[in-house]
mmCIF file of C-alpha atoms in Angstrom:
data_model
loop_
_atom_site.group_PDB
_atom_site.id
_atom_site.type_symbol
_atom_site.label_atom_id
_atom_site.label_comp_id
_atom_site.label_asym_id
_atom_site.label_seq_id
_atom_site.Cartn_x
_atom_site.Cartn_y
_atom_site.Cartn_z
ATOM 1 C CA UNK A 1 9.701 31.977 -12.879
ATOM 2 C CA UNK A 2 11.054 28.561 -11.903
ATOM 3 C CA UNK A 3 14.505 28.671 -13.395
ATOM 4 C CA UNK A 4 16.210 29.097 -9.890
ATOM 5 C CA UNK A 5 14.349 25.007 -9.418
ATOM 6 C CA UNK A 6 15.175 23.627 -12.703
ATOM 7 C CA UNK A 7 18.990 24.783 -12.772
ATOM 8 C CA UNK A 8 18.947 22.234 -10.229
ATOM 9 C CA UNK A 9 17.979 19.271 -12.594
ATOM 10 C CA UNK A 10 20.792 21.001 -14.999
ATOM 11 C CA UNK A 11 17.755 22.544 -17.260
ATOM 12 C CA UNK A 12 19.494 26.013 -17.561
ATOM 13 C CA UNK A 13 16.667 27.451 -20.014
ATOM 14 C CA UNK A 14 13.705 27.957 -20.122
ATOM 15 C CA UNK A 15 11.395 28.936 -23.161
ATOM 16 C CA UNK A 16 7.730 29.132 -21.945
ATOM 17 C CA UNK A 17 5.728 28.524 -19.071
ATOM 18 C CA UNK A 18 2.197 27.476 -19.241
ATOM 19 C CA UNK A 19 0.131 27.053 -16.063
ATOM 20 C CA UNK A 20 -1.959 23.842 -16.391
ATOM 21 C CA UNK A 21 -6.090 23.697 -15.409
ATOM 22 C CA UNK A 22 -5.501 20.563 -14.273
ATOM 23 C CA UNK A 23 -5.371 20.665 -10.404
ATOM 24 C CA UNK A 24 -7.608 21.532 -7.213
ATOM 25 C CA UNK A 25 -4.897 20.641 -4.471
ATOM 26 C CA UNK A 26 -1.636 22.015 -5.782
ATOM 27 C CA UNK A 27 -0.167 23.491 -8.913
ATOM 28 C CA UNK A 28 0.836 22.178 -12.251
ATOM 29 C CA UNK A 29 3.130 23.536 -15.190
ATOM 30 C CA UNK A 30 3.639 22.432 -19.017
ATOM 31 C CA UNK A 31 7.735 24.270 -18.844
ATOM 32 C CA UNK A 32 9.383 24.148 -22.364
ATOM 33 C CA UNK A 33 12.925 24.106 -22.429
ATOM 34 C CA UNK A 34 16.397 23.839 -24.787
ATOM 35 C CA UNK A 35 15.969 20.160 -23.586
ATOM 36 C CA UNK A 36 12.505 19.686 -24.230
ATOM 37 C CA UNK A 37 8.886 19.430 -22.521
ATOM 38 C CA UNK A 38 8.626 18.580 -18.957
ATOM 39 C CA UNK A 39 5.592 18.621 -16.143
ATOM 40 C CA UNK A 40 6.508 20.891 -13.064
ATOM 41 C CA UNK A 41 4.010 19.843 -10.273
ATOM 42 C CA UNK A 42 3.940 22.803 -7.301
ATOM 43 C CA UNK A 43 2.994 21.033 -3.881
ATOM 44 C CA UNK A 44 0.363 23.493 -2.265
ATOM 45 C CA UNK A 45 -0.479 20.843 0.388
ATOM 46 C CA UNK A 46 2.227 20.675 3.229
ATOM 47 C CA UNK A 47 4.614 17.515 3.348
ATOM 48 C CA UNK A 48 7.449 16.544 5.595
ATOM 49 C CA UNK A 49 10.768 15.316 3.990
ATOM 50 C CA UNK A 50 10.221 11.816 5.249
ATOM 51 C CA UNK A 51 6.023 11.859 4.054
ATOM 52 C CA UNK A 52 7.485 12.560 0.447
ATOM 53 C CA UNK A 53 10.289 10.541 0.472
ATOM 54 C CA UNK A 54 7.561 7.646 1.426
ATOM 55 C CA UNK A 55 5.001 8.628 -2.055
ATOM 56 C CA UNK A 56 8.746 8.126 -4.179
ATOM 57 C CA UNK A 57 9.793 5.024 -2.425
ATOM 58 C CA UNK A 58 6.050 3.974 -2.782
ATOM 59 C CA UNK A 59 6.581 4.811 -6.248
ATOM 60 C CA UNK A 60 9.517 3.335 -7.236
ATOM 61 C CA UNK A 61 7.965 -0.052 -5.637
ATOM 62 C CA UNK A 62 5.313 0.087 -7.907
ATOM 63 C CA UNK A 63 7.890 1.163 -10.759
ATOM 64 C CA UNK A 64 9.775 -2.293 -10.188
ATOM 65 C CA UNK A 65 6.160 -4.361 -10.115
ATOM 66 C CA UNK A 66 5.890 -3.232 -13.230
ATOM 67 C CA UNK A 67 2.329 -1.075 -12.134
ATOM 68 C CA UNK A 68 1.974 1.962 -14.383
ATOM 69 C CA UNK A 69 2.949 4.869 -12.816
ATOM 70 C CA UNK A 70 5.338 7.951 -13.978
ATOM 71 C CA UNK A 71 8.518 8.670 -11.674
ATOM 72 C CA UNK A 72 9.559 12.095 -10.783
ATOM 73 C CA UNK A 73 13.229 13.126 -12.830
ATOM 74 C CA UNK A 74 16.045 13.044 -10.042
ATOM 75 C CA UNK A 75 17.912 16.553 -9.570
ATOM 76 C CA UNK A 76 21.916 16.561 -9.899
ATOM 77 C CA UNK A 77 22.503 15.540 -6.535
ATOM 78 C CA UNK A 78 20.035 12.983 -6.687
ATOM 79 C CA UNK A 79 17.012 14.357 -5.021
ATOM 80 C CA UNK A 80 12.903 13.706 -6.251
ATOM 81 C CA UNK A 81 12.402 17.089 -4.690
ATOM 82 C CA UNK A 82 13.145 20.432 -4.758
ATOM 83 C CA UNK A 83 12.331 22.765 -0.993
ATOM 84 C CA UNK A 84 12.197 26.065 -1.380
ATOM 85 C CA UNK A 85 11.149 28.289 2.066
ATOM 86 C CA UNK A 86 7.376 26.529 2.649
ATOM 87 C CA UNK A 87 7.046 24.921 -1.079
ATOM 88 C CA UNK A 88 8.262 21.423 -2.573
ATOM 89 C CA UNK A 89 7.943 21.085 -6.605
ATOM 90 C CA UNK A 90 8.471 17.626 -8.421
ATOM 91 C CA UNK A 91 9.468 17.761 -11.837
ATOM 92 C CA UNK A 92 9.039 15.124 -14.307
ATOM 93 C CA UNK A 93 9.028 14.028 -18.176
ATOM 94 C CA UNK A 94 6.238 15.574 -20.194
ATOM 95 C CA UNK A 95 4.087 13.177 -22.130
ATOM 96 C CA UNK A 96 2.002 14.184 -24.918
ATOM 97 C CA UNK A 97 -1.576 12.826 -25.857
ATOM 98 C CA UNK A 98 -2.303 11.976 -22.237
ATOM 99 C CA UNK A 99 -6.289 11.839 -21.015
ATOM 100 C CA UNK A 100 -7.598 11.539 -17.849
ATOM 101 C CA UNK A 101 -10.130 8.496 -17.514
ATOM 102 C CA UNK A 102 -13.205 10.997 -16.644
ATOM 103 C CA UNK A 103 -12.798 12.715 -19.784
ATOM 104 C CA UNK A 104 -14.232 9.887 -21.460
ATOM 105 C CA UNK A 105 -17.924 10.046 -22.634
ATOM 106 C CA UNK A 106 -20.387 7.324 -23.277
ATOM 107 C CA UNK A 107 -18.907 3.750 -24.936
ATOM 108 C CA UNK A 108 -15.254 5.191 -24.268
ATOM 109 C CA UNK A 109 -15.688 5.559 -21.006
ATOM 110 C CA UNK A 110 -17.486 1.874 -20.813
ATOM 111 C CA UNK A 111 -14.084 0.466 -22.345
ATOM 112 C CA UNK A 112 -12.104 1.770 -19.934
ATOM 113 C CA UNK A 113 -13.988 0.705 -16.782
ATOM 114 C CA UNK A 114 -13.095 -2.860 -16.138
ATOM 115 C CA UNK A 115 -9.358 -1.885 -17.101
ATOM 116 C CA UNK A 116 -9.738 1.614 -15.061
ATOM 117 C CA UNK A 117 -11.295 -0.250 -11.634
ATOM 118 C CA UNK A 118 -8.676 -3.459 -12.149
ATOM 119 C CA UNK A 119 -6.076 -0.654 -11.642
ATOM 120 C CA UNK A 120 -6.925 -0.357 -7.793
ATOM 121 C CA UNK A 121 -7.037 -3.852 -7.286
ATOM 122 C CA UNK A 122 -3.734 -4.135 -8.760
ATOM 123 C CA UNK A 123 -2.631 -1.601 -6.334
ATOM 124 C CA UNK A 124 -3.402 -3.132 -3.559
ATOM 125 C CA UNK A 125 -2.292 -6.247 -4.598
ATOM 126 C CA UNK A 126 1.024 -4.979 -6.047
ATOM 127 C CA UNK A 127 1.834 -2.959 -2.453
ATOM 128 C CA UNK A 128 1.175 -6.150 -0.096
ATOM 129 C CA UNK A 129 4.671 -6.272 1.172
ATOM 130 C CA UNK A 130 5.720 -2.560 0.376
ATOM 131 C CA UNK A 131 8.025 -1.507 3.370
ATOM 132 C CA UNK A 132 10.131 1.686 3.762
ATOM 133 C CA UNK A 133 11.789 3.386 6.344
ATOM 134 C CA UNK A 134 10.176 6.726 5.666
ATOM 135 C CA UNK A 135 7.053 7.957 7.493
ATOM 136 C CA UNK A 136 3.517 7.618 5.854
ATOM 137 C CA UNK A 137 1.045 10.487 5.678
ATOM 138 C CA UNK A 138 -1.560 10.005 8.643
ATOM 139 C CA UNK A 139 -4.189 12.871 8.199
ATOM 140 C CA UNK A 140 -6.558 11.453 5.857
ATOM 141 C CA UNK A 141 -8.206 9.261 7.952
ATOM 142 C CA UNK A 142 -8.113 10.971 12.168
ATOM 143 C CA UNK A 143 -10.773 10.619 13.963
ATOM 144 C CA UNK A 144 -10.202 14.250 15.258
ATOM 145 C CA UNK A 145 -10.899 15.245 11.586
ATOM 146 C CA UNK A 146 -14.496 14.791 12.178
ATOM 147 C CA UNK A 147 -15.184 14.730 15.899
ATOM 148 C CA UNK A 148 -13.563 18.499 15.645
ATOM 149 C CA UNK A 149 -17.441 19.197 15.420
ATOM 150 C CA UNK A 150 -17.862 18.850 18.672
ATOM 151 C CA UNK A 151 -14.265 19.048 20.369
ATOM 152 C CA UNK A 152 -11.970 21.653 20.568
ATOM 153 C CA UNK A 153 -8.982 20.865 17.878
ATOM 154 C CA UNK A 154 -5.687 21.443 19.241
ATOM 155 C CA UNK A 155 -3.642 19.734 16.399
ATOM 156 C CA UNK A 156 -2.897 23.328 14.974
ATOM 157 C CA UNK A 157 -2.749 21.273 11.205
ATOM 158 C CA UNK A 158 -3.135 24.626 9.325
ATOM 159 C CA UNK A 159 -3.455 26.980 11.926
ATOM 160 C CA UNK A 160 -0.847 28.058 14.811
ATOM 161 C CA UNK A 161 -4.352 28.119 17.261
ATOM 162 C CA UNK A 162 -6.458 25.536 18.752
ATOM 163 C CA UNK A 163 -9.705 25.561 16.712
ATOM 164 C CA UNK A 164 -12.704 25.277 19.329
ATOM 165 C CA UNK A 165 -15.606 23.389 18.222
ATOM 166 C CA UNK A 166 -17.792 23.892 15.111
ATOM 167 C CA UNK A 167 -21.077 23.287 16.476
ATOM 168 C CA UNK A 168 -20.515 25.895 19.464
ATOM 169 C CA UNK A 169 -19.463 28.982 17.034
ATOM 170 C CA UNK A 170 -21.297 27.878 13.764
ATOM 171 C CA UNK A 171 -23.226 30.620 12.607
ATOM 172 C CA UNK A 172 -26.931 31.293 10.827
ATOM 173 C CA UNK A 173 -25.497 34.242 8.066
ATOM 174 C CA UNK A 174 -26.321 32.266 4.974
ATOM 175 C CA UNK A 175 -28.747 29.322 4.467
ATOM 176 C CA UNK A 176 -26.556 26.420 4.545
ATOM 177 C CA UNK A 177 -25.188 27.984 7.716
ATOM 178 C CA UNK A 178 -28.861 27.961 9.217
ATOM 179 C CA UNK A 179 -29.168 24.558 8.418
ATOM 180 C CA UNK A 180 -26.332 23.080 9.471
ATOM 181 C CA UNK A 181 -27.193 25.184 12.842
ATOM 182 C CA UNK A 182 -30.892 23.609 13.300
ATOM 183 C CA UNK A 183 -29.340 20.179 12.468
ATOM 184 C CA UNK A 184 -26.186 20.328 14.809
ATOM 185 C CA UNK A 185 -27.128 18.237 17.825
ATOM 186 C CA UNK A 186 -28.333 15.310 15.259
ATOM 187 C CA UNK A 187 -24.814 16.025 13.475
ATOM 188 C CA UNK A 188 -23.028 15.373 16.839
ATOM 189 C CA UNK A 189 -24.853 12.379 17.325
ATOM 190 C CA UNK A 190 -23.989 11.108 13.937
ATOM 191 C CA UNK A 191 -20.779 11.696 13.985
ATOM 192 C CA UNK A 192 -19.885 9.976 17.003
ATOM 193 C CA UNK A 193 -21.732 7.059 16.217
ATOM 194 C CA UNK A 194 -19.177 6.862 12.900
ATOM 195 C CA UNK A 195 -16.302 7.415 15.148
ATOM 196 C CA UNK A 196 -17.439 4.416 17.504
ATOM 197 C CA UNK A 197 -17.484 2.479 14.361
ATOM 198 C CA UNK A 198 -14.956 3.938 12.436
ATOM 199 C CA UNK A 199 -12.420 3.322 15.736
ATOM 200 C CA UNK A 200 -13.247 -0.500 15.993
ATOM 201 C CA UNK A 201 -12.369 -0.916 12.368
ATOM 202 C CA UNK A 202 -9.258 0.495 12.543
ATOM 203 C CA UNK A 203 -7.823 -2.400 14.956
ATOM 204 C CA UNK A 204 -7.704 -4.559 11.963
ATOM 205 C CA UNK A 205 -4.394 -5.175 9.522
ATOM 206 C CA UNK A 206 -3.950 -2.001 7.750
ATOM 207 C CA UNK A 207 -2.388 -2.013 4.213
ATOM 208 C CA UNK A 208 -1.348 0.944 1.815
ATOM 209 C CA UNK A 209 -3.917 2.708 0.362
ATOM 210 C CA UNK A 210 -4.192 4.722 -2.393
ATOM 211 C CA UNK A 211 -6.916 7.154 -0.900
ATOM 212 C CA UNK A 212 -7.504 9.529 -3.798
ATOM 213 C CA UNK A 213 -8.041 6.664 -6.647
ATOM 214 C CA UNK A 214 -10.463 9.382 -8.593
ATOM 215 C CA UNK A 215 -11.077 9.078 -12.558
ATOM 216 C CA UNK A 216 -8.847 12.645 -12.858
ATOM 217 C CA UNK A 217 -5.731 10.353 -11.360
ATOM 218 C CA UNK A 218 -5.958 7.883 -13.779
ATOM 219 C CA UNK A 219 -4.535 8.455 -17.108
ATOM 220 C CA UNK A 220 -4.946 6.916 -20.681
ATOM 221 C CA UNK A 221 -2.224 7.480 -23.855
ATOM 222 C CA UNK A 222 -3.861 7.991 -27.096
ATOM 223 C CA UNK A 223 -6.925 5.784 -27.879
ATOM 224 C CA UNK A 224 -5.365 2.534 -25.660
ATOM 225 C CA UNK A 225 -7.673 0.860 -23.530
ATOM 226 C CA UNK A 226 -5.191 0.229 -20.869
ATOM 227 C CA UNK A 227 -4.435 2.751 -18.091
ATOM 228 C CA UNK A 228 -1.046 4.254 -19.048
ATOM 229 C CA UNK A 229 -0.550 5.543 -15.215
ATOM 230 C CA UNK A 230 -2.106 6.180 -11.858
ATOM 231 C CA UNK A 231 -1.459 9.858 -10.550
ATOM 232 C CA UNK A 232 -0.812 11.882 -7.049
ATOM 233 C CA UNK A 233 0.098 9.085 -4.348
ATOM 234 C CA UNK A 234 0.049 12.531 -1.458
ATOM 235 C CA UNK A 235 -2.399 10.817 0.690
ATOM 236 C CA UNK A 236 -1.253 7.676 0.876
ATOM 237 C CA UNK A 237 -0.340 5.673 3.901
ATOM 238 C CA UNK A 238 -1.793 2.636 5.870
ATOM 239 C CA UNK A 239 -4.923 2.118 6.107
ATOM 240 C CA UNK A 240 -7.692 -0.147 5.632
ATOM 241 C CA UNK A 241 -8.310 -1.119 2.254
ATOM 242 C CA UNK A 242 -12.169 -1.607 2.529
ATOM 243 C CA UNK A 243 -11.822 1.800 3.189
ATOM 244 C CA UNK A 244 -9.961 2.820 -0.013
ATOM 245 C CA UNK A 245 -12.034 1.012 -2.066
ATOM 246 C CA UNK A 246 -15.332 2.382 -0.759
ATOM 247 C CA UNK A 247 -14.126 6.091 -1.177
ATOM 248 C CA UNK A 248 -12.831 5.360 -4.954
ATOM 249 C CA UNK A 249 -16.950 4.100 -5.619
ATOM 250 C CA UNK A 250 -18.122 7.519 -4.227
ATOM 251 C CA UNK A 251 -15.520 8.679 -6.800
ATOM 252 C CA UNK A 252 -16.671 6.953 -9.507
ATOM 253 C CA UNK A 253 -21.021 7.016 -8.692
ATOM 254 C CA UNK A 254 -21.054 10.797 -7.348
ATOM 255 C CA UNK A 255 -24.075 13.068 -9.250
ATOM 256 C CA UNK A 256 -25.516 16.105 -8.768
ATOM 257 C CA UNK A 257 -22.215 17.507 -8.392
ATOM 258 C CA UNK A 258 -21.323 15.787 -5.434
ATOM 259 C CA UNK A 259 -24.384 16.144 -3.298
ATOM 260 C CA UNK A 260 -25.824 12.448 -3.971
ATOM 261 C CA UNK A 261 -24.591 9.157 -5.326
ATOM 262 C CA UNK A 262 -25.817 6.863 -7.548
ATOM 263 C CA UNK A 263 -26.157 3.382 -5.556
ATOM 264 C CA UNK A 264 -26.386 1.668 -8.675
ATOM 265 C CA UNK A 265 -22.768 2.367 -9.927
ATOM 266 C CA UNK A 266 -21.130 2.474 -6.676
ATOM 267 C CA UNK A 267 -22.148 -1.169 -6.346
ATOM 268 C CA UNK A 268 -21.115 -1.647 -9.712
ATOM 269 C CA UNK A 269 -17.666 -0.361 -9.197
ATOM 270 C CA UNK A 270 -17.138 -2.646 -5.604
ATOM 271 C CA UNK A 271 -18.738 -5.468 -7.592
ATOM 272 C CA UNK A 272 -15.830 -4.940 -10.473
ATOM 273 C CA UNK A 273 -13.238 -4.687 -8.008
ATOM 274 C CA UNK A 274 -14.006 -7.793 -6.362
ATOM 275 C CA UNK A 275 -13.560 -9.329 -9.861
ATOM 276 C CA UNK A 276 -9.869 -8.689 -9.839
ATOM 277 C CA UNK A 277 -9.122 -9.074 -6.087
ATOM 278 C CA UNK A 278 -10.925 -11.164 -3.783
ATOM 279 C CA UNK A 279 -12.269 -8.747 -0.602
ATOM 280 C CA UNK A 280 -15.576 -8.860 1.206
ATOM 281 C CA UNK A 281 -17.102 -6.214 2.642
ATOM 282 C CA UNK A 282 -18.521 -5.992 6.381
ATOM 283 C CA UNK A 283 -22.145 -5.120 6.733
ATOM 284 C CA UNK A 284 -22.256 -1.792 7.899
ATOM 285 C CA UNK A 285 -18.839 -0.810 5.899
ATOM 286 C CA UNK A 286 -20.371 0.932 2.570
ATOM 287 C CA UNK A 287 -22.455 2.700 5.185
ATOM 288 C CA UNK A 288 -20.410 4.528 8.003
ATOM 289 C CA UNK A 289 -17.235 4.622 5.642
ATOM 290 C CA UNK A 290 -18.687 6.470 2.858
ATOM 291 C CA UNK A 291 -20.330 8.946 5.815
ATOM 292 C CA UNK A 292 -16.772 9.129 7.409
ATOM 293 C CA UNK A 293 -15.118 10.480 4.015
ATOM 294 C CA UNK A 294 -18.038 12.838 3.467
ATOM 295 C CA UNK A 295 -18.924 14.079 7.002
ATOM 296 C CA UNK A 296 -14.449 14.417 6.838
ATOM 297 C CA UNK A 297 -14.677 16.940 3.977
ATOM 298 C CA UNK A 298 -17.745 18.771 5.285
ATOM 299 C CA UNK A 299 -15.907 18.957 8.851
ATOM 300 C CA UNK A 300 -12.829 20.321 7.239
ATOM 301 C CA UNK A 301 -14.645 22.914 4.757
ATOM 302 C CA UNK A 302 -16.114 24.133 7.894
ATOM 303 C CA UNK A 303 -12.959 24.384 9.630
ATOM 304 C CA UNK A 304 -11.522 26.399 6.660
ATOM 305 C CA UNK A 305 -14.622 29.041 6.337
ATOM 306 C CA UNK A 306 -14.493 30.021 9.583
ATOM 307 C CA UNK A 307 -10.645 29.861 11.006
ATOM 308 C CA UNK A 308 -8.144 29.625 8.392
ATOM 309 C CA UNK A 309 -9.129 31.228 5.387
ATOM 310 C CA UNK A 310 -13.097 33.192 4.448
ATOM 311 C CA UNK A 311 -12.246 32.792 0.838
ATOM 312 C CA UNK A 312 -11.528 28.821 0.710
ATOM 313 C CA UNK A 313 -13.001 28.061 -2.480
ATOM 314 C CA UNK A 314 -14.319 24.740 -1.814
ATOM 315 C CA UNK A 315 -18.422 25.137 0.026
ATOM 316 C CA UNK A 316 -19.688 22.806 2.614
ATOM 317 C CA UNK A 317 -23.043 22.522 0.756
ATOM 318 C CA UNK A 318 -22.670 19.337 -1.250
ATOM 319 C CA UNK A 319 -21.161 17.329 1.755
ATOM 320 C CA UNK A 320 -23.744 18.209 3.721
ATOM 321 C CA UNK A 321 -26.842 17.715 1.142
ATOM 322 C CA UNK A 322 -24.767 13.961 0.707
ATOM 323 C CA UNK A 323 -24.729 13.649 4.241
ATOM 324 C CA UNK A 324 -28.223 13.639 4.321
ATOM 325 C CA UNK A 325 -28.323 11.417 1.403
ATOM 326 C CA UNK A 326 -26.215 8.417 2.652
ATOM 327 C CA UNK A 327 -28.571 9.083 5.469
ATOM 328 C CA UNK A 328 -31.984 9.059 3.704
ATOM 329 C CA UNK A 329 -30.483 5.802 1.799
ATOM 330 C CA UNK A 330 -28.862 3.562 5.011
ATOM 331 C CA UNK A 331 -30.733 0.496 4.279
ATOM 332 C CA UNK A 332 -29.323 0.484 0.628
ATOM 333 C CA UNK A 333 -25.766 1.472 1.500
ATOM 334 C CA UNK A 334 -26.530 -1.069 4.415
ATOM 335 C CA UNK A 335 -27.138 -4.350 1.309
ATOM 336 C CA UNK A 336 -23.811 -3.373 -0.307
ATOM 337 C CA UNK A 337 -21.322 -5.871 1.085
#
């Protein structure tokens, strides 16, 4: 199946192939081989040459600060990369007995928090002076990601056609879809009052930010109490850190599947952070940010359902019942600083 990409690391062949449950965004591989075990990663989610070449440059910064992270295997000419037609695949060294952090239960998990949360700080801190040449992904954080609600989209992202807006051709088929109809002019108004707010904090100093610092990206060996690495660096670029930092707490305090947050351990995790690097948070930051990387998602599910593909697996429902939430809960998000 991939012998055709790993002839190119001089890995001529190949003995099994086991596809790894691992993954929402791409594809991962345990591959055995004559030369032993290694971890194929298949990149589902479209890069340029330049935004890759910035995650490995990233990465190889981070290698040389001695931060924990795992480096891709170079190919015989010398390449982290292999293109073939739309796809890019990363191969690197296969390490047994590895966990990820949130399959930790109970005291285990307790451990591992302080060390798990000092890892983010350390990123930050570690990636202060980081420069490269190569281009930085930009998505993650446009404006036009979540004002597409009520303007017509004409980046053509994953689509060759401009994508008018969702509020105008939203429909009322299922319930959600009813709801989000009856509640689309107070969605407009919402949204644009996190743009406004959104857009002023963005004329600060931007640094490199992790943006997907979730307990599945960071990975313990054996029973250590250390992190042994931090995972998938596809979405970063430059960015406010406040930013990062607020989106790994909804990682770390989300219940109900997503579709609420506990307030307690999202201060808790901001709170630990500031333990290990010293940041303050503006007033209405925990607030409108955490609504920016929620009402994002819920934008962009939308987006998917109706104009790119009817069978995206991933449903609006819990970004919009955690819309509400943040909502319900402003004057608590609003003491988090």
């Amino acid at each position: 199946m991939f012998e055709h990409i790993l002839k190119k690391y001089g890995i001529n062949q190949i003995k099994k192939t086991e596809k790894l449950n691992i993954t929402r965004v791409n594809e991962a591989y345990k591959i055995k081989t004559e030369k032993g075990n290694f971890f194929l990663k298949k990149n589902l989610f479209p890069l340029t040459k330049k935004q890759l070449n910035f995650k490995f440059d990233l990465m190889l910064h981070l290698d040389q600060k001695k931060f924990p992270v795992i480096l891709p295997i170079k190919t015989k000419k010398g390449d982290s990369f292999v293109k073939l037609k739309t796809r890019t695949y990363e191969v690197y060294p296969w390490i047994d007995n590895l966990k990820e952090y949130n399959t930790f239960k109970g005291q285990a998990y307790e451990k591992r928090y302080n060390q798990a949360v000092k890892l983010l700080a350390d990123f930050h801190k570690d990636t202060k002076n980081f420069k490269t040449k190569n281009t930085a992904h930009t998505e993650p954080t446009a404006l036009k990601d979540i004002t597409a609600f009520y303007e017509e989209d004409k980046r053509k992202k994953h689509t060759k056609k401009t994508i008018p807006p969702i509020m105008k051709i939203i429909t009322t088929k299922t319930e959600l879809d009813k709801k989000i109809h009856a509640y689309k002019d107070e969605l407009k108004q919402l949204i644009k009052e996190v743009a406004k707010y959104i857009k002023k904090r963005k004329k600060e100093k931007k640094r490199i930010v992790h943006y997907d610092f979730n307990p599945t990206n960071i990975v313990f060996k054996d029973n250590e109490k250390k992190p042994y690495a931090l995972l998938d660096f596809e979405f970063s670029h430059y960015d406010l850190i406040e930013l990062d930092i607020i989106k790994a707490a909804k990682f770390f305090s989300e219940t109900n599947s997503g579709k609420s947050i506990n307030i307690n351990k999202f201060k808790k995790f901001i709170n630990t952070y500031k333990k290990y690097n010293n940041i303050k948070l503006k007033k209405e930051d925990a607030y409108y940010m955490t609504l920016f990387i929620v009402l994002r998602r819920l934008i962009y599910t939308l987006q998917y359902r109706y104009f790119i593909n009817k069978k995206f697996k991933f449903s609006p429902e819990k970004d919009f019942k955690c819309t509400n939430y943040i909502i319900k809960n402003k004057n608590k998000f609003l003491k988090i600083k």
